[in-house]
Amino acid sequence: MGARTEPRYEQGAYLHDLRLRWGPLYEQVLGLFGATTTIIPLGDPFYGDINSTTGCATVLGASGLATTFAYIAAPTAYTTPFGIPSGITGGAPEFEIVPGNSQYLRAVDAAYWTRALAPMSIVMWVKITNTAGIRALFSKAEDATAREFELYVDASDFLTFKTWDETANVSAKRVSDAAIPMGRWAQIVMTHSGVGAGANAAGNIALYVDGAAFASTATGDAAWVTMQDTTARVYVALSLSSGSADEYTGSIAGGPLGPTFVQAELSANQVLRHYRMTHPYIYSGI
């Protein structure tokens, strides 16, 4: 029996193959999470030019937000240049981010993101570098007067979601009780019912890792009433809540596994189903 010959893919045919593989997964994620879902498809050439700073257009449900997340630096010019997955695996794009090189994304302010006493969820696949300092994942926070929320990993590698009431100039947060996985791919999810104020302002936030609830502790503030609608822009891999840049270090998955925002509190079952659905598309590191 002769040696097996692998099929040869020209660029156009390969991109078409990715479209066939990724297209149904976008629809599956939208179907699972519902009409208010917005996916940021990092690195998908069908939604933006990875050779420029133009950015990527969002993939959305019927009530999601049509916007563009600008690449502040062109992904192909990153310290580790971005490339579409090799071979014919159909794996998700991987963005390897090195701080200090403008390797983050930004979108304009919109009412869609402000969840004043309203539910919200954030879903990401990440491979976090174990390094000192805060590593911001997803935020709507700029300087000390325009802060709404941020999802980040703190200096102890604890996953944290913080939300502000700028009128009272106070915050509430939920922090994982232990360090989350470093140096390998992990599904990270934050869900918030939108209910709660004062000492219980973070009481209805939940954190998940790899499809399972992750033990965490809430801290509120008696003066916290509600998230305020500010002019802050929205960031992936950066937060400016402290007035200085807290940058992410590590990798973020893109395409249909890209950062996802939902105007709903995802259930534990939805989180687990998303993990099972998307895990096979993580093409390295697991």
Short mmCIF file of C-alpha atoms in Angstrom, two decimals, residues 15-260:
data_model
loop_
_atom_site.label_atom_id
_atom_site.label_comp_id
_atom_site.label_asym_id
_atom_site.label_seq_id
_atom_site.Cartn_x
_atom_site.Cartn_y
_atom_site.Cartn_z
CA LEU A 15 -10.02 29.98 3.48
CA HIS A 16 -13.17 28.50 1.98
CA ASP A 17 -12.61 25.39 4.08
CA LEU A 18 -12.34 27.53 7.22
CA ARG A 19 -15.58 29.26 6.30
CA LEU A 20 -17.28 25.87 6.05
CA ARG A 21 -15.92 24.86 9.46
CA TRP A 22 -16.36 28.13 11.35
CA GLY A 23 -19.65 29.32 9.86
CA PRO A 24 -21.85 26.68 11.52
CA LEU A 25 -20.08 27.20 14.86
CA TYR A 26 -20.93 30.92 14.87
CA GLU A 27 -24.58 29.96 14.39
CA GLN A 28 -24.39 27.32 17.12
CA VAL A 29 -22.99 29.83 19.62
CA LEU A 30 -25.61 32.43 18.68
CA GLY A 31 -28.32 29.79 18.97
CA LEU A 32 -27.10 28.67 22.38
CA PHE A 33 -26.72 32.13 23.90
CA GLY A 34 -29.66 33.91 22.28
CA ALA A 35 -30.59 37.03 20.34
CA THR A 36 -28.56 39.56 22.38
CA THR A 37 -25.23 37.82 21.70
CA THR A 38 -22.27 39.68 20.17
CA ILE A 39 -19.15 37.74 19.13
CA ILE A 40 -15.85 39.54 18.47
CA PRO A 41 -14.33 37.27 15.77
CA LEU A 42 -10.64 38.06 16.23
CA GLY A 43 -8.54 36.99 13.28
CA ASP A 44 -11.36 35.77 11.06
CA PRO A 45 -10.46 37.16 7.61
CA PHE A 46 -14.12 37.14 6.62
CA TYR A 47 -14.87 39.84 9.21
CA GLY A 48 -11.81 42.08 8.97
CA ASP A 49 -8.37 42.64 7.46
CA ILE A 50 -5.69 41.19 9.74
CA ASN A 51 -3.02 43.11 7.84
CA SER A 52 -4.34 46.49 8.95
CA THR A 53 -5.74 48.31 11.98
CA THR A 54 -9.23 48.53 10.48
CA GLY A 55 -10.45 45.87 12.90
CA CYS A 56 -13.07 43.15 12.88
CA ALA A 57 -16.82 43.48 12.55
CA THR A 58 -18.90 41.71 15.15
CA VAL A 59 -21.01 38.60 14.54
CA LEU A 60 -24.35 39.08 16.22
CA GLY A 61 -27.73 37.72 17.08
CA ALA A 62 -30.94 39.53 16.17
CA SER A 63 -30.47 42.02 19.06
CA GLY A 64 -26.68 42.01 19.27
CA LEU A 65 -24.50 45.03 18.50
CA ALA A 66 -23.17 45.69 15.02
CA THR A 67 -19.86 47.45 15.59
CA THR A 68 -16.17 47.15 14.75
CA PHE A 69 -13.35 46.43 17.18
CA ALA A 70 -10.28 48.21 15.86
CA TYR A 71 -6.92 46.46 15.98
CA ILE A 72 -4.70 49.15 17.55
CA ALA A 73 -1.75 47.36 15.96
CA ALA A 74 -2.17 45.18 12.88
CA PRO A 75 -2.18 41.53 14.05
CA THR A 76 0.33 40.49 11.40
CA ALA A 77 2.75 43.01 12.97
CA TYR A 78 2.40 41.63 16.52
CA THR A 79 5.55 40.57 18.40
CA THR A 80 4.43 37.06 17.54
CA PRO A 81 2.76 37.74 14.18
CA PHE A 82 -0.77 36.44 13.97
CA GLY A 83 -1.48 33.73 11.45
CA ILE A 84 -4.49 31.67 10.53
CA PRO A 85 -4.14 28.11 11.93
CA SER A 86 -2.02 25.88 9.75
CA GLY A 87 -3.12 22.59 8.27
CA ILE A 88 -6.76 21.68 7.81
CA THR A 89 -7.76 21.39 11.47
CA GLY A 90 -10.23 24.29 11.39
CA GLY A 91 -8.90 25.28 14.83
CA ALA A 92 -9.61 28.71 16.27
CA PRO A 93 -7.26 31.63 15.54
CA GLU A 94 -4.81 32.39 18.35
CA PHE A 95 -3.74 35.92 19.26
CA GLU A 96 -0.53 35.91 21.30
CA ILE A 97 -0.36 39.26 23.07
CA VAL A 98 2.76 40.91 24.48
CA PRO A 99 2.12 44.05 26.58
CA GLY A 100 3.62 47.38 25.65
CA ASN A 101 3.05 46.94 21.93
CA SER A 102 -0.52 48.24 21.45
CA GLN A 103 -1.76 44.68 21.02
CA TYR A 104 -5.35 45.23 22.06
CA LEU A 105 -8.72 46.03 20.49
CA ARG A 106 -11.11 48.93 21.04
CA ALA A 107 -14.71 49.75 20.08
CA VAL A 108 -16.67 52.96 20.45
CA ASP A 109 -19.06 53.56 23.32
CA ALA A 110 -22.61 52.29 22.84
CA ALA A 111 -25.61 51.88 25.14
CA TYR A 112 -25.60 48.13 24.40
CA TRP A 113 -22.67 47.58 26.77
CA THR A 114 -24.09 49.44 29.80
CA ARG A 115 -25.98 47.01 32.02
CA ALA A 116 -27.57 49.14 34.74
CA LEU A 117 -29.33 46.60 36.99
CA ALA A 118 -29.59 44.36 33.90
CA PRO A 119 -28.08 40.94 33.17
CA MET A 120 -24.85 40.35 31.27
CA SER A 121 -22.31 37.63 30.54
CA ILE A 122 -18.79 37.54 29.09
CA VAL A 123 -17.25 34.40 27.57
CA MET A 124 -13.64 33.97 26.42
CA TRP A 125 -11.08 31.28 25.61
CA VAL A 126 -7.68 32.35 26.94
CA LYS A 127 -4.18 31.04 27.64
CA ILE A 128 -2.86 33.36 30.34
CA THR A 129 0.82 33.97 30.98
CA ASN A 130 1.78 33.62 34.63
CA THR A 131 3.37 37.00 35.21
CA ALA A 132 3.19 39.77 37.78
CA GLY A 133 0.47 42.39 37.65
CA ILE A 134 -3.09 42.70 36.41
CA ARG A 135 -3.97 41.08 33.08
CA ALA A 136 -7.09 42.73 31.67
CA LEU A 137 -9.41 40.59 29.55
CA PHE A 138 -12.48 42.69 28.72
CA SER A 139 -13.41 46.14 29.99
CA LYS A 140 -15.46 49.29 29.64
CA ALA A 141 -13.39 51.60 31.79
CA GLU A 142 -11.31 54.70 31.12
CA ASP A 143 -9.57 56.81 33.79
CA ALA A 144 -11.10 57.41 37.22
CA THR A 145 -14.43 58.91 36.14
CA ALA A 146 -15.69 56.69 33.30
CA ARG A 147 -15.74 53.14 34.62
CA GLU A 148 -18.47 50.55 34.17
CA PHE A 149 -16.95 47.06 34.36
CA GLU A 150 -13.82 45.02 33.84
CA LEU A 151 -12.95 41.32 33.75
CA TYR A 152 -9.33 40.64 34.64
CA VAL A 153 -6.82 38.35 36.32
CA ASP A 154 -5.13 39.92 39.34
CA ALA A 155 -1.50 39.70 40.44
CA SER A 156 -2.27 36.48 42.38
CA ASP A 157 -3.79 34.87 39.25
CA PHE A 158 -7.32 35.17 40.69
CA LEU A 159 -10.13 35.83 38.20
CA THR A 160 -11.98 39.06 39.04
CA PHE A 161 -15.05 40.87 37.75
CA LYS A 162 -15.51 44.44 39.00
CA THR A 163 -18.32 46.88 38.35
CA TRP A 164 -18.59 50.55 39.33
CA ASP A 165 -21.23 53.05 40.35
CA GLU A 166 -19.53 56.24 39.20
CA THR A 167 -22.14 58.51 40.79
CA ALA A 168 -21.11 57.21 44.21
CA ASN A 169 -17.51 56.58 43.10
CA VAL A 170 -17.56 53.03 44.51
CA SER A 171 -17.09 49.53 43.11
CA ALA A 172 -18.25 45.98 43.78
CA LYS A 173 -16.45 42.82 42.72
CA ARG A 174 -16.36 39.05 42.75
CA VAL A 175 -12.98 37.33 43.01
CA SER A 176 -12.17 33.65 42.58
CA ASP A 177 -11.12 31.88 45.77
CA ALA A 178 -8.09 30.33 44.07
CA ALA A 179 -5.80 30.93 41.13
CA ILE A 180 -7.18 29.95 37.74
CA PRO A 181 -5.13 27.88 35.26
CA MET A 182 -2.05 29.56 33.81
CA GLY A 183 -0.14 28.62 30.67
CA ARG A 184 -2.88 26.49 29.10
CA TRP A 185 -6.12 27.15 27.28
CA ALA A 186 -9.15 27.69 29.52
CA GLN A 187 -12.73 28.79 28.95
CA ILE A 188 -13.43 31.80 31.19
CA VAL A 189 -17.01 32.93 31.84
CA MET A 190 -18.59 35.65 33.98
CA THR A 191 -22.36 35.86 34.44
CA HIS A 192 -24.34 38.55 36.27
CA SER A 193 -28.08 38.63 36.94
CA GLY A 194 -28.05 42.42 37.22
CA VAL A 195 -29.83 42.15 40.55
CA GLY A 196 -28.26 43.46 43.73
CA ALA A 197 -27.08 46.71 45.29
CA GLY A 198 -25.21 47.93 48.33
CA ALA A 199 -23.46 45.15 50.22
CA ASN A 200 -25.00 42.62 47.79
CA ALA A 201 -23.97 44.48 44.62
CA ALA A 202 -21.77 41.56 43.52
CA GLY A 203 -23.82 38.83 45.14
CA ASN A 204 -25.36 37.59 41.90
CA ILE A 205 -22.18 37.41 39.85
CA ALA A 206 -20.82 33.94 39.03
CA LEU A 207 -17.45 32.85 37.64
CA TYR A 208 -16.81 29.70 35.59
CA VAL A 209 -13.67 27.95 34.34
CA ASP A 210 -13.78 25.15 31.75
CA GLY A 211 -17.54 24.74 31.94
CA ALA A 212 -17.80 24.50 35.72
CA ALA A 213 -18.62 27.01 38.45
CA PHE A 214 -15.46 28.32 40.12
CA ALA A 215 -15.68 29.16 43.83
CA SER A 216 -15.53 32.90 44.43
CA THR A 217 -16.27 35.61 47.00
CA ALA A 218 -18.28 38.80 46.52
CA THR A 219 -17.48 42.21 47.98
CA GLY A 220 -20.08 44.99 47.79
CA ASP A 221 -20.34 48.58 49.00
CA ALA A 222 -23.21 50.13 50.91
CA ALA A 223 -23.16 53.15 48.57
CA TRP A 224 -23.34 51.11 45.34
CA VAL A 225 -26.70 51.62 43.59
CA THR A 226 -26.24 50.84 39.88
CA MET A 227 -23.78 50.88 36.99
CA GLN A 228 -23.82 54.29 35.30
CA ASP A 229 -23.82 54.97 31.56
CA THR A 230 -20.43 56.56 30.86
CA THR A 231 -18.57 57.53 27.71
CA ALA A 232 -15.92 54.85 28.20
CA ARG A 233 -15.01 52.80 25.16
CA VAL A 234 -14.84 48.99 25.20
CA TYR A 235 -11.55 47.10 25.22
CA VAL A 236 -10.30 43.57 24.69
CA ALA A 237 -6.92 42.86 26.37
CA LEU A 238 -6.73 46.27 28.08
CA SER A 239 -8.27 48.24 30.93
CA LEU A 240 -7.69 51.90 31.78
CA SER A 241 -9.70 51.88 35.02
CA SER A 242 -6.71 52.85 37.14
CA GLY A 243 -5.72 55.73 34.89
CA SER A 244 -2.81 53.68 33.57
CA ALA A 245 -2.83 50.76 31.17
CA ASP A 246 -3.44 47.28 32.59
CA GLU A 247 -2.57 45.07 29.62
CA TYR A 248 -3.23 41.41 29.01
CA THR A 249 -0.37 38.93 28.62
CA GLY A 250 -1.00 35.60 26.92
CA SER A 251 -3.18 34.29 24.11
CA ILE A 252 -6.84 34.86 23.24
CA ALA A 253 -8.81 32.63 20.90
CA GLY A 254 -10.64 34.25 18.02
CA GLY A 255 -13.06 33.41 15.24
CA PRO A 256 -16.23 31.78 16.62
CA LEU A 257 -14.39 31.33 19.95
CA GLY A 258 -13.65 35.04 20.15
CA PRO A 259 -14.65 37.19 23.14
CA THR A 260 -18.44 37.07 23.46
#
